mmCIF file of C-alpha atoms and ligand atoms in Angstrom:
data_model
loop_
_atom_site.group_PDB
_atom_site.id
_atom_site.type_symbol
_atom_site.label_atom_id
_atom_site.label_comp_id
_atom_site.label_asym_id
_atom_site.label_seq_id
_atom_site.Cartn_x
_atom_site.Cartn_y
_atom_site.Cartn_z
ATOM 1 C CA MET L 1 -96.715 51.014 -97.139
ATOM 2 C CA MET L 2 -100.080 52.583 -96.301
ATOM 3 C CA LEU L 3 -102.018 49.799 -98.077
ATOM 4 C CA LYS L 4 -100.181 46.890 -96.472
ATOM 5 C CA ASP L 5 -102.319 43.704 -96.270
ATOM 6 C CA GLN L 6 -105.063 45.215 -98.430
ATOM 7 C CA VAL L 7 -106.287 43.511 -101.595
ATOM 8 C CA ALA L 8 -106.981 45.528 -104.758
ATOM 9 C CA LEU L 9 -108.461 44.634 -108.138
ATOM 10 C CA VAL L 10 -107.620 46.802 -111.153
ATOM 11 C CA THR L 11 -109.285 46.384 -114.559
ATOM 12 C CA GLY L 12 -107.595 47.279 -117.856
ATOM 13 C CA ALA L 13 -104.166 46.624 -116.381
ATOM 14 C CA SER L 14 -102.273 45.496 -119.481
ATOM 15 C CA ARG L 15 -100.721 48.915 -120.188
ATOM 16 C CA GLY L 16 -101.004 52.681 -119.773
ATOM 17 C CA ILE L 17 -102.854 54.092 -116.772
ATOM 18 C CA GLY L 18 -103.938 50.647 -115.510
ATOM 19 C CA ARG L 19 -100.361 49.423 -115.274
ATOM 20 C CA ALA L 20 -99.271 52.585 -113.424
ATOM 21 C CA ILE L 21 -102.159 52.176 -110.961
ATOM 22 C CA CYS L 22 -101.194 48.551 -110.234
ATOM 23 C CA GLU L 23 -97.554 49.466 -109.618
ATOM 24 C CA SER L 24 -98.493 52.383 -107.397
ATOM 25 C CA LEU L 25 -100.880 50.340 -105.205
ATOM 26 C CA ALA L 26 -98.370 47.467 -104.980
ATOM 27 C CA ARG L 27 -95.642 49.933 -103.964
ATOM 28 C CA GLU L 28 -97.888 50.896 -101.033
ATOM 29 C CA GLY L 29 -98.034 47.259 -99.945
ATOM 30 C CA ALA L 30 -101.344 46.137 -101.461
ATOM 31 C CA LEU L 31 -101.752 42.766 -103.119
ATOM 32 C CA VAL L 32 -102.951 43.766 -106.591
ATOM 33 C CA VAL L 33 -104.955 41.553 -108.931
ATOM 34 C CA ALA L 34 -104.027 43.058 -112.303
ATOM 35 C CA THR L 35 -106.699 42.153 -114.846
ATOM 36 C CA ALA L 36 -107.095 42.598 -118.601
ATOM 37 C CA ARG L 37 -108.130 40.611 -121.640
ATOM 38 C CA ASN L 38 -104.515 40.389 -122.802
ATOM 39 C CA THR L 39 -102.831 38.611 -119.887
ATOM 40 C CA ASP L 40 -99.607 38.121 -121.878
ATOM 41 C CA ALA L 41 -99.144 41.896 -121.775
ATOM 42 C CA VAL L 42 -99.837 41.946 -118.014
ATOM 43 C CA HIS L 43 -97.344 39.105 -117.473
ATOM 44 C CA SER L 44 -94.629 40.838 -119.440
ATOM 45 C CA TRP L 45 -94.725 44.137 -117.521
ATOM 46 C CA ILE L 46 -95.016 42.352 -114.168
ATOM 47 C CA VAL L 47 -91.773 40.513 -114.963
ATOM 48 C CA GLU L 48 -90.109 43.946 -115.230
ATOM 49 C CA SER L 49 -91.390 45.180 -111.867
ATOM 50 C CA GLY L 50 -88.637 43.769 -109.661
ATOM 51 C CA GLU L 51 -89.433 43.682 -105.967
ATOM 52 C CA LEU L 52 -93.136 44.440 -106.584
ATOM 53 C CA GLN L 53 -93.591 41.205 -108.532
ATOM 54 C CA PRO L 54 -94.840 39.040 -105.621
ATOM 55 C CA ARG L 55 -97.638 41.564 -104.953
ATOM 56 C CA LEU L 56 -98.898 41.606 -108.559
ATOM 57 C CA ILE L 57 -101.219 38.823 -109.713
ATOM 58 C CA PRO L 58 -102.076 38.717 -113.433
ATOM 59 C CA THR L 59 -105.629 37.555 -114.144
ATOM 60 C CA ALA L 60 -107.703 37.328 -117.327
ATOM 61 C CA LEU L 61 -110.871 39.412 -117.296
ATOM 62 C CA ASP L 62 -113.041 40.925 -119.998
ATOM 63 C CA VAL L 63 -115.273 43.431 -118.193
ATOM 64 C CA THR L 64 -118.032 43.016 -120.766
ATOM 65 C CA ASP L 65 -118.451 39.410 -119.550
ATOM 66 C CA ARG L 66 -120.801 39.685 -116.562
ATOM 67 C CA ALA L 67 -120.250 36.117 -115.357
ATOM 68 C CA ALA L 68 -116.469 36.569 -115.500
ATOM 69 C CA CYS L 69 -116.718 39.788 -113.439
ATOM 70 C CA ASP L 70 -118.659 37.922 -110.728
ATOM 71 C CA ARG L 71 -116.314 34.942 -110.876
ATOM 72 C CA VAL L 72 -113.060 36.912 -110.588
ATOM 73 C CA VAL L 73 -114.359 38.943 -107.632
ATOM 74 C CA ASP L 74 -115.674 35.827 -105.865
ATOM 75 C CA GLU L 75 -112.382 33.973 -106.436
ATOM 76 C CA ILE L 76 -110.385 36.852 -104.929
ATOM 77 C CA VAL L 77 -112.574 36.933 -101.833
ATOM 78 C CA ALA L 78 -112.496 33.132 -101.505
ATOM 79 C CA LYS L 79 -108.699 33.106 -101.719
ATOM 80 C CA HIS L 80 -107.768 36.229 -99.731
ATOM 81 C CA GLN L 81 -110.906 36.697 -97.572
ATOM 82 C CA ARG L 82 -111.125 40.344 -98.601
ATOM 83 C CA LEU L 83 -111.371 42.895 -101.381
ATOM 84 C CA ASP L 84 -110.556 46.414 -100.187
ATOM 85 C CA ILE L 85 -110.046 48.394 -103.380
ATOM 86 C CA LEU L 86 -111.688 48.186 -106.805
ATOM 87 C CA VAL L 87 -110.354 50.362 -109.624
ATOM 88 C CA ASN L 88 -112.515 50.419 -112.763
ATOM 89 C CA ASN L 89 -109.965 51.529 -115.328
ATOM 90 C CA ALA L 90 -110.740 49.397 -118.423
ATOM 91 C CA GLY L 91 -111.808 51.635 -121.269
ATOM 92 C CA ILE L 92 -111.916 51.935 -125.030
ATOM 93 C CA THR L 93 -112.625 54.645 -127.569
ATOM 94 C CA LYS L 94 -114.343 54.231 -130.928
ATOM 95 C CA ASP L 95 -114.496 57.814 -132.077
ATOM 96 C CA GLY L 96 -116.693 59.101 -134.873
ATOM 97 C CA LEU L 97 -119.058 61.878 -135.749
ATOM 98 C CA ILE L 98 -122.587 61.436 -134.451
ATOM 99 C CA MET L 99 -124.262 61.298 -137.889
ATOM 100 C CA SER L 100 -122.074 58.392 -139.009
ATOM 101 C CA MET L 101 -121.698 56.607 -135.661
ATOM 102 C CA ASP L 102 -123.092 53.090 -135.979
ATOM 103 C CA ASP L 103 -124.815 51.080 -133.250
ATOM 104 C CA GLU L 104 -121.837 48.778 -132.737
ATOM 105 C CA GLN L 105 -119.536 51.765 -132.152
ATOM 106 C CA PHE L 106 -121.901 53.192 -129.557
ATOM 107 C CA ASP L 107 -122.707 49.898 -127.813
ATOM 108 C CA ALA L 108 -119.095 48.709 -127.597
ATOM 109 C CA VAL L 109 -118.013 51.865 -125.779
ATOM 110 C CA ILE L 110 -120.999 51.816 -123.421
ATOM 111 C CA ASN L 111 -120.535 48.102 -122.719
ATOM 112 C CA THR L 112 -116.856 48.418 -121.766
ATOM 113 C CA ASN L 113 -116.655 51.848 -120.118
ATOM 114 C CA LEU L 114 -120.015 51.928 -118.329
ATOM 115 C CA LYS L 115 -121.591 48.486 -118.108
ATOM 116 C CA GLY L 116 -118.251 46.862 -117.294
ATOM 117 C CA ALA L 117 -117.859 49.207 -114.335
ATOM 118 C CA PHE L 118 -121.427 48.435 -113.240
ATOM 119 C CA TYR L 119 -120.770 44.664 -113.331
ATOM 120 C CA MET L 120 -117.606 45.096 -111.285
ATOM 121 C CA ILE L 121 -119.136 47.461 -108.728
ATOM 122 C CA ARG L 122 -122.127 45.160 -108.210
ATOM 123 C CA ALA L 123 -119.886 42.138 -107.705
ATOM 124 C CA ALA L 124 -117.449 43.918 -105.370
ATOM 125 C CA ALA L 125 -120.094 45.789 -103.368
ATOM 126 C CA ARG L 126 -121.615 42.517 -102.124
ATOM 127 C CA HIS L 127 -118.342 41.749 -100.331
ATOM 128 C CA MET L 128 -117.413 45.294 -99.338
ATOM 129 C CA VAL L 129 -120.798 45.887 -97.692
ATOM 130 C CA ARG L 130 -120.405 42.699 -95.670
ATOM 131 C CA ALA L 131 -116.934 43.854 -94.569
ATOM 132 C CA ARG L 132 -118.310 47.374 -93.942
ATOM 133 C CA ARG L 133 -115.311 48.872 -95.747
ATOM 134 C CA GLY L 134 -114.163 49.438 -99.300
ATOM 135 C CA ARG L 135 -112.926 51.934 -101.842
ATOM 136 C CA ILE L 136 -114.306 52.019 -105.371
ATOM 137 C CA ILE L 137 -112.466 54.267 -107.827
ATOM 138 C CA ASN L 138 -113.764 54.779 -111.357
ATOM 139 C CA ILE L 139 -111.519 56.159 -114.081
ATOM 140 C CA SER L 140 -113.762 58.553 -115.937
ATOM 141 C CA SER L 141 -112.693 61.342 -118.294
ATOM 142 C CA PHE L 142 -112.698 65.054 -118.999
ATOM 143 C CA SER L 143 -115.025 64.133 -121.897
ATOM 144 C CA GLY L 144 -117.658 62.921 -119.421
ATOM 145 C CA LEU L 145 -117.756 66.378 -117.825
ATOM 146 C CA ALA L 146 -117.373 68.616 -120.856
ATOM 147 C CA GLY L 147 -118.487 66.461 -123.814
ATOM 148 C CA ASN L 148 -116.246 66.132 -126.842
ATOM 149 C CA ALA L 149 -116.923 66.394 -130.578
ATOM 150 C CA GLY L 150 -116.371 62.986 -132.181
ATOM 151 C CA GLN L 151 -116.765 61.167 -128.856
ATOM 152 C CA ALA L 152 -120.532 61.125 -128.230
ATOM 153 C CA ASN L 153 -120.360 57.438 -127.261
ATOM 154 C CA TYR L 154 -117.349 57.868 -124.967
ATOM 155 C CA ALA L 155 -118.608 61.090 -123.353
ATOM 156 C CA ALA L 156 -122.019 59.495 -122.742
ATOM 157 C CA ALA L 157 -120.391 56.474 -121.098
ATOM 158 C CA LYS L 158 -118.076 58.561 -118.906
ATOM 159 C CA GLY L 159 -120.819 61.055 -117.979
ATOM 160 C CA ALA L 160 -122.999 58.154 -116.897
ATOM 161 C CA LEU L 161 -120.052 56.678 -115.004
ATOM 162 C CA ASN L 162 -119.870 59.927 -113.006
ATOM 163 C CA ALA L 163 -123.582 59.627 -112.146
ATOM 164 C CA LEU L 164 -123.101 55.952 -111.280
ATOM 165 C CA THR L 165 -120.238 56.979 -108.966
ATOM 166 C CA LYS L 166 -122.423 59.454 -107.079
ATOM 167 C CA SER L 167 -125.341 57.021 -106.788
ATOM 168 C CA VAL L 168 -123.112 54.252 -105.448
ATOM 169 C CA ALA L 169 -121.534 56.710 -102.992
ATOM 170 C CA LYS L 170 -124.992 57.675 -101.691
ATOM 171 C CA GLU L 171 -126.160 54.060 -101.499
ATOM 172 C CA LEU L 172 -123.108 52.509 -99.858
ATOM 173 C CA GLY L 173 -121.766 55.352 -97.714
ATOM 174 C CA LYS L 174 -123.587 54.192 -94.615
ATOM 175 C CA ARG L 175 -121.957 50.772 -95.025
ATOM 176 C CA GLY L 176 -118.444 52.223 -95.003
ATOM 177 C CA VAL L 177 -117.889 51.944 -98.762
ATOM 178 C CA LEU L 178 -116.546 55.072 -100.501
ATOM 179 C CA CYS L 179 -116.909 55.598 -104.242
ATOM 180 C CA ASN L 180 -115.172 58.308 -106.271
ATOM 181 C CA ALA L 181 -114.180 58.965 -109.876
ATOM 182 C CA ILE L 182 -111.149 60.549 -111.479
ATOM 183 C CA ALA L 183 -111.545 62.571 -114.671
ATOM 184 C CA PRO L 184 -108.182 62.598 -116.468
ATOM 185 C CA GLY L 185 -107.586 65.073 -119.248
ATOM 186 C CA PHE L 186 -105.066 64.082 -121.927
ATOM 187 C CA ILE L 187 -102.672 61.427 -120.635
ATOM 188 C CA LYS L 188 -99.793 60.026 -122.678
ATOM 189 C CA THR L 189 -100.771 56.405 -123.397
ATOM 190 C CA ASP L 190 -101.549 54.184 -126.401
ATOM 191 C CA MET L 191 -105.064 55.693 -126.335
ATOM 192 C CA THR L 192 -103.814 59.208 -127.114
ATOM 193 C CA ASP L 193 -100.674 58.236 -129.089
ATOM 194 C CA VAL L 194 -102.899 57.418 -132.085
ATOM 195 C CA LEU L 195 -104.286 60.963 -132.304
ATOM 196 C CA PRO L 196 -102.936 63.197 -135.095
ATOM 197 C CA GLU L 197 -99.980 65.413 -134.031
ATOM 198 C CA SER L 198 -101.820 68.568 -135.137
ATOM 199 C CA LEU L 199 -104.754 67.739 -132.841
ATOM 200 C CA LYS L 200 -102.420 67.007 -129.920
ATOM 201 C CA GLU L 201 -100.593 70.322 -130.382
ATOM 202 C CA GLY L 202 -103.927 72.164 -130.525
ATOM 203 C CA VAL L 203 -105.132 70.507 -127.307
ATOM 204 C CA LYS L 204 -101.869 71.323 -125.502
ATOM 205 C CA GLN L 205 -102.481 75.024 -126.087
ATOM 206 C CA LEU L 206 -105.797 74.707 -124.200
ATOM 207 C CA ILE L 207 -104.225 73.055 -121.138
ATOM 208 C CA PRO L 208 -103.052 75.607 -118.540
ATOM 209 C CA LEU L 209 -100.095 73.343 -117.658
ATOM 210 C CA GLN L 210 -99.294 73.171 -121.426
ATOM 211 C CA ARG L 211 -98.517 69.450 -121.454
ATOM 212 C CA PHE L 212 -100.153 66.027 -121.392
ATOM 213 C CA GLY L 213 -100.192 64.125 -118.093
ATOM 214 C CA SER L 214 -98.431 60.849 -117.360
ATOM 215 C CA PRO L 215 -100.054 57.578 -116.208
ATOM 216 C CA ALA L 216 -98.164 57.979 -112.914
ATOM 217 C CA GLU L 217 -99.944 61.288 -112.297
ATOM 218 C CA ILE L 218 -103.317 59.503 -112.468
ATOM 219 C CA ALA L 219 -102.012 56.609 -110.367
ATOM 220 C CA GLY L 220 -101.062 59.144 -107.683
ATOM 221 C CA VAL L 221 -104.682 60.307 -107.433
ATOM 222 C CA VAL L 222 -105.857 56.676 -107.219
ATOM 223 C CA ARG L 223 -103.361 56.082 -104.411
ATOM 224 C CA PHE L 224 -104.792 59.075 -102.548
ATOM 225 C CA LEU L 225 -108.402 57.892 -103.031
ATOM 226 C CA ALA L 226 -107.475 54.368 -101.924
ATOM 227 C CA GLY L 227 -105.588 55.501 -98.831
ATOM 228 C CA PRO L 228 -106.325 56.894 -95.365
ATOM 229 C CA ASP L 229 -105.992 60.581 -96.316
ATOM 230 C CA SER L 230 -109.243 60.507 -98.329
ATOM 231 C CA SER L 231 -111.412 58.867 -95.663
ATOM 232 C CA TYR L 232 -113.975 61.725 -95.733
ATOM 233 C CA ILE L 233 -114.272 61.989 -99.521
ATOM 234 C CA THR L 234 -117.017 60.179 -101.427
ATOM 235 C CA GLY L 235 -119.158 60.779 -104.509
ATOM 236 C CA GLN L 236 -116.614 63.129 -106.077
ATOM 237 C CA VAL L 237 -115.304 63.399 -109.609
ATOM 238 C CA LEU L 238 -111.743 64.659 -109.276
ATOM 239 C CA SER L 239 -110.287 66.289 -112.378
ATOM 240 C CA ALA L 240 -106.650 65.448 -113.072
ATOM 241 C CA ASP L 241 -106.227 67.320 -116.323
ATOM 242 C CA GLY L 242 -103.625 70.057 -115.976
ATOM 243 C CA GLY L 243 -106.462 72.546 -115.533
ATOM 244 C CA LEU L 244 -108.208 71.765 -118.844
ATOM 245 C CA HIS L 245 -111.716 71.606 -117.325
ATOM 246 C CA MET L 246 -112.036 74.954 -115.566
HETATM 247 P P1 NAP Z 1 -105.097 52.139 -123.024
HETATM 248 O O1 NAP Z 1 -103.631 52.331 -122.994
HETATM 249 O O2 NAP Z 1 -105.773 51.969 -124.328
HETATM 250 O O3 NAP Z 1 -105.461 50.924 -122.049
HETATM 251 C C1 NAP Z 1 -106.785 50.487 -121.927
HETATM 252 C C2 NAP Z 1 -106.829 49.268 -121.052
HETATM 253 O O4 NAP Z 1 -108.189 48.809 -120.993
HETATM 254 C C3 NAP Z 1 -105.966 48.163 -121.572
HETATM 255 O O5 NAP Z 1 -105.291 47.567 -120.490
HETATM 256 C C4 NAP Z 1 -106.983 47.184 -122.153
HETATM 257 O O6 NAP Z 1 -106.469 45.881 -121.995
HETATM 258 C C5 NAP Z 1 -108.184 47.415 -121.243
HETATM 259 N N1 NAP Z 1 -109.456 46.976 -121.815
HETATM 260 C C6 NAP Z 1 -110.089 47.403 -122.931
HETATM 261 N N2 NAP Z 1 -111.239 46.737 -123.107
HETATM 262 C C7 NAP Z 1 -111.351 45.865 -122.069
HETATM 263 C C8 NAP Z 1 -112.305 44.905 -121.678
HETATM 264 N N3 NAP Z 1 -113.424 44.689 -122.404
HETATM 265 N N4 NAP Z 1 -112.092 44.201 -120.549
HETATM 266 C C9 NAP Z 1 -110.986 44.406 -119.811
HETATM 267 N N5 NAP Z 1 -110.031 45.294 -120.116
HETATM 268 C C10 NAP Z 1 -110.218 46.014 -121.251
HETATM 269 O O7 NAP Z 1 -105.848 53.354 -122.322
HETATM 270 P P2 NAP Z 1 -105.444 54.331 -121.112
HETATM 271 O O8 NAP Z 1 -105.144 55.628 -121.709
HETATM 272 O O9 NAP Z 1 -104.482 53.683 -120.207
HETATM 273 O O10 NAP Z 1 -106.881 54.452 -120.416
HETATM 274 C C11 NAP Z 1 -107.219 53.895 -119.170
HETATM 275 C C12 NAP Z 1 -108.515 54.528 -118.693
HETATM 276 O O11 NAP Z 1 -108.337 55.932 -118.569
HETATM 277 C C13 NAP Z 1 -109.695 54.331 -119.642
HETATM 278 O O12 NAP Z 1 -110.875 54.126 -118.907
HETATM 279 C C14 NAP Z 1 -109.761 55.647 -120.380
HETATM 280 O O13 NAP Z 1 -111.061 55.910 -120.860
HETATM 281 C C15 NAP Z 1 -109.357 56.605 -119.282
HETATM 282 N N6 NAP Z 1 -108.861 57.883 -119.777
HETATM 283 C C16 NAP Z 1 -107.715 57.955 -120.516
HETATM 284 C C17 NAP Z 1 -107.292 59.192 -120.957
HETATM 285 C C18 NAP Z 1 -106.045 59.374 -121.757
HETATM 286 O O14 NAP Z 1 -105.775 60.499 -122.188
HETATM 287 N N7 NAP Z 1 -105.241 58.362 -121.978
HETATM 288 C C19 NAP Z 1 -108.043 60.338 -120.663
HETATM 289 C C20 NAP Z 1 -109.198 60.216 -119.922
HETATM 290 C C21 NAP Z 1 -109.595 58.986 -119.480
HETATM 291 P P3 NAP Z 1 -106.742 44.647 -122.974
HETATM 292 O O15 NAP Z 1 -106.930 45.209 -124.338
HETATM 293 O O16 NAP Z 1 -105.574 43.772 -122.803
HETATM 294 O O17 NAP Z 1 -107.967 44.006 -122.389
#
């Protein structure tokens, strides 16, 4: 229970990695505000989480809505007098080759994966700086480090998220706020389930561990970055990718 009495906010918590992060932080004793656009989906997995249920609070939030980002953060602080951990996990892909990628495809991915994180960090930082403590954890991607054919929009958003992470770490470090990113490789979720089997098999051959990761394996890294054992780590992009990015 290393996060007992702490309050966490997780975006993109309706399924996949976001759900695993919420469960992992709640298991450590944190009160977790689990946010997504689809709150029905959040409600339905929370119902299945047994003894963790009282520490999981479903809340509607679209991270592309700046006013909603401010409002949700302010409401948490008003109600619980604190916000210790922010996990920016919400993300989408809209893959396509660069020559046929339209503006909407590019903007949508930037708005969710990068601007959404910016809105949330700005809102949370105001409170964390006042409290002189806080952990901000951004879920980035292997694509943001290495680039990826067919994902120019996504790689640009995640690469910028890594730079945002480092800038926030430099700006807020002296106020006790730590900011890090995690760069998952291929993780088994709805996001990767839609990829063609032949592509997935090809990618597996490139991964030294020869398998895709699980949402729980990313949640474990979040738990580490949220907890006391990472108190001297900030501004880092930690790869959790089975060795793919070496
Ligand atoms: P997923 O299963 O597709 O889940 C994405 C989550 O983001 C959902 O909960 C979705 O909920 C939420 N979301 C999307 N747009 C949103 C918005 N505008 N506002 C709020 N929430 C929004 O994907 P995942 O695989 O778990 O991915 C989670 C994160 O890990 C993403 O940032 C992704 O880029 C990153 N990642 C994943 C992999 C992988 O292999 N799976 C690899 C590298 C990085 P609603 O639709 O209900 O809002």
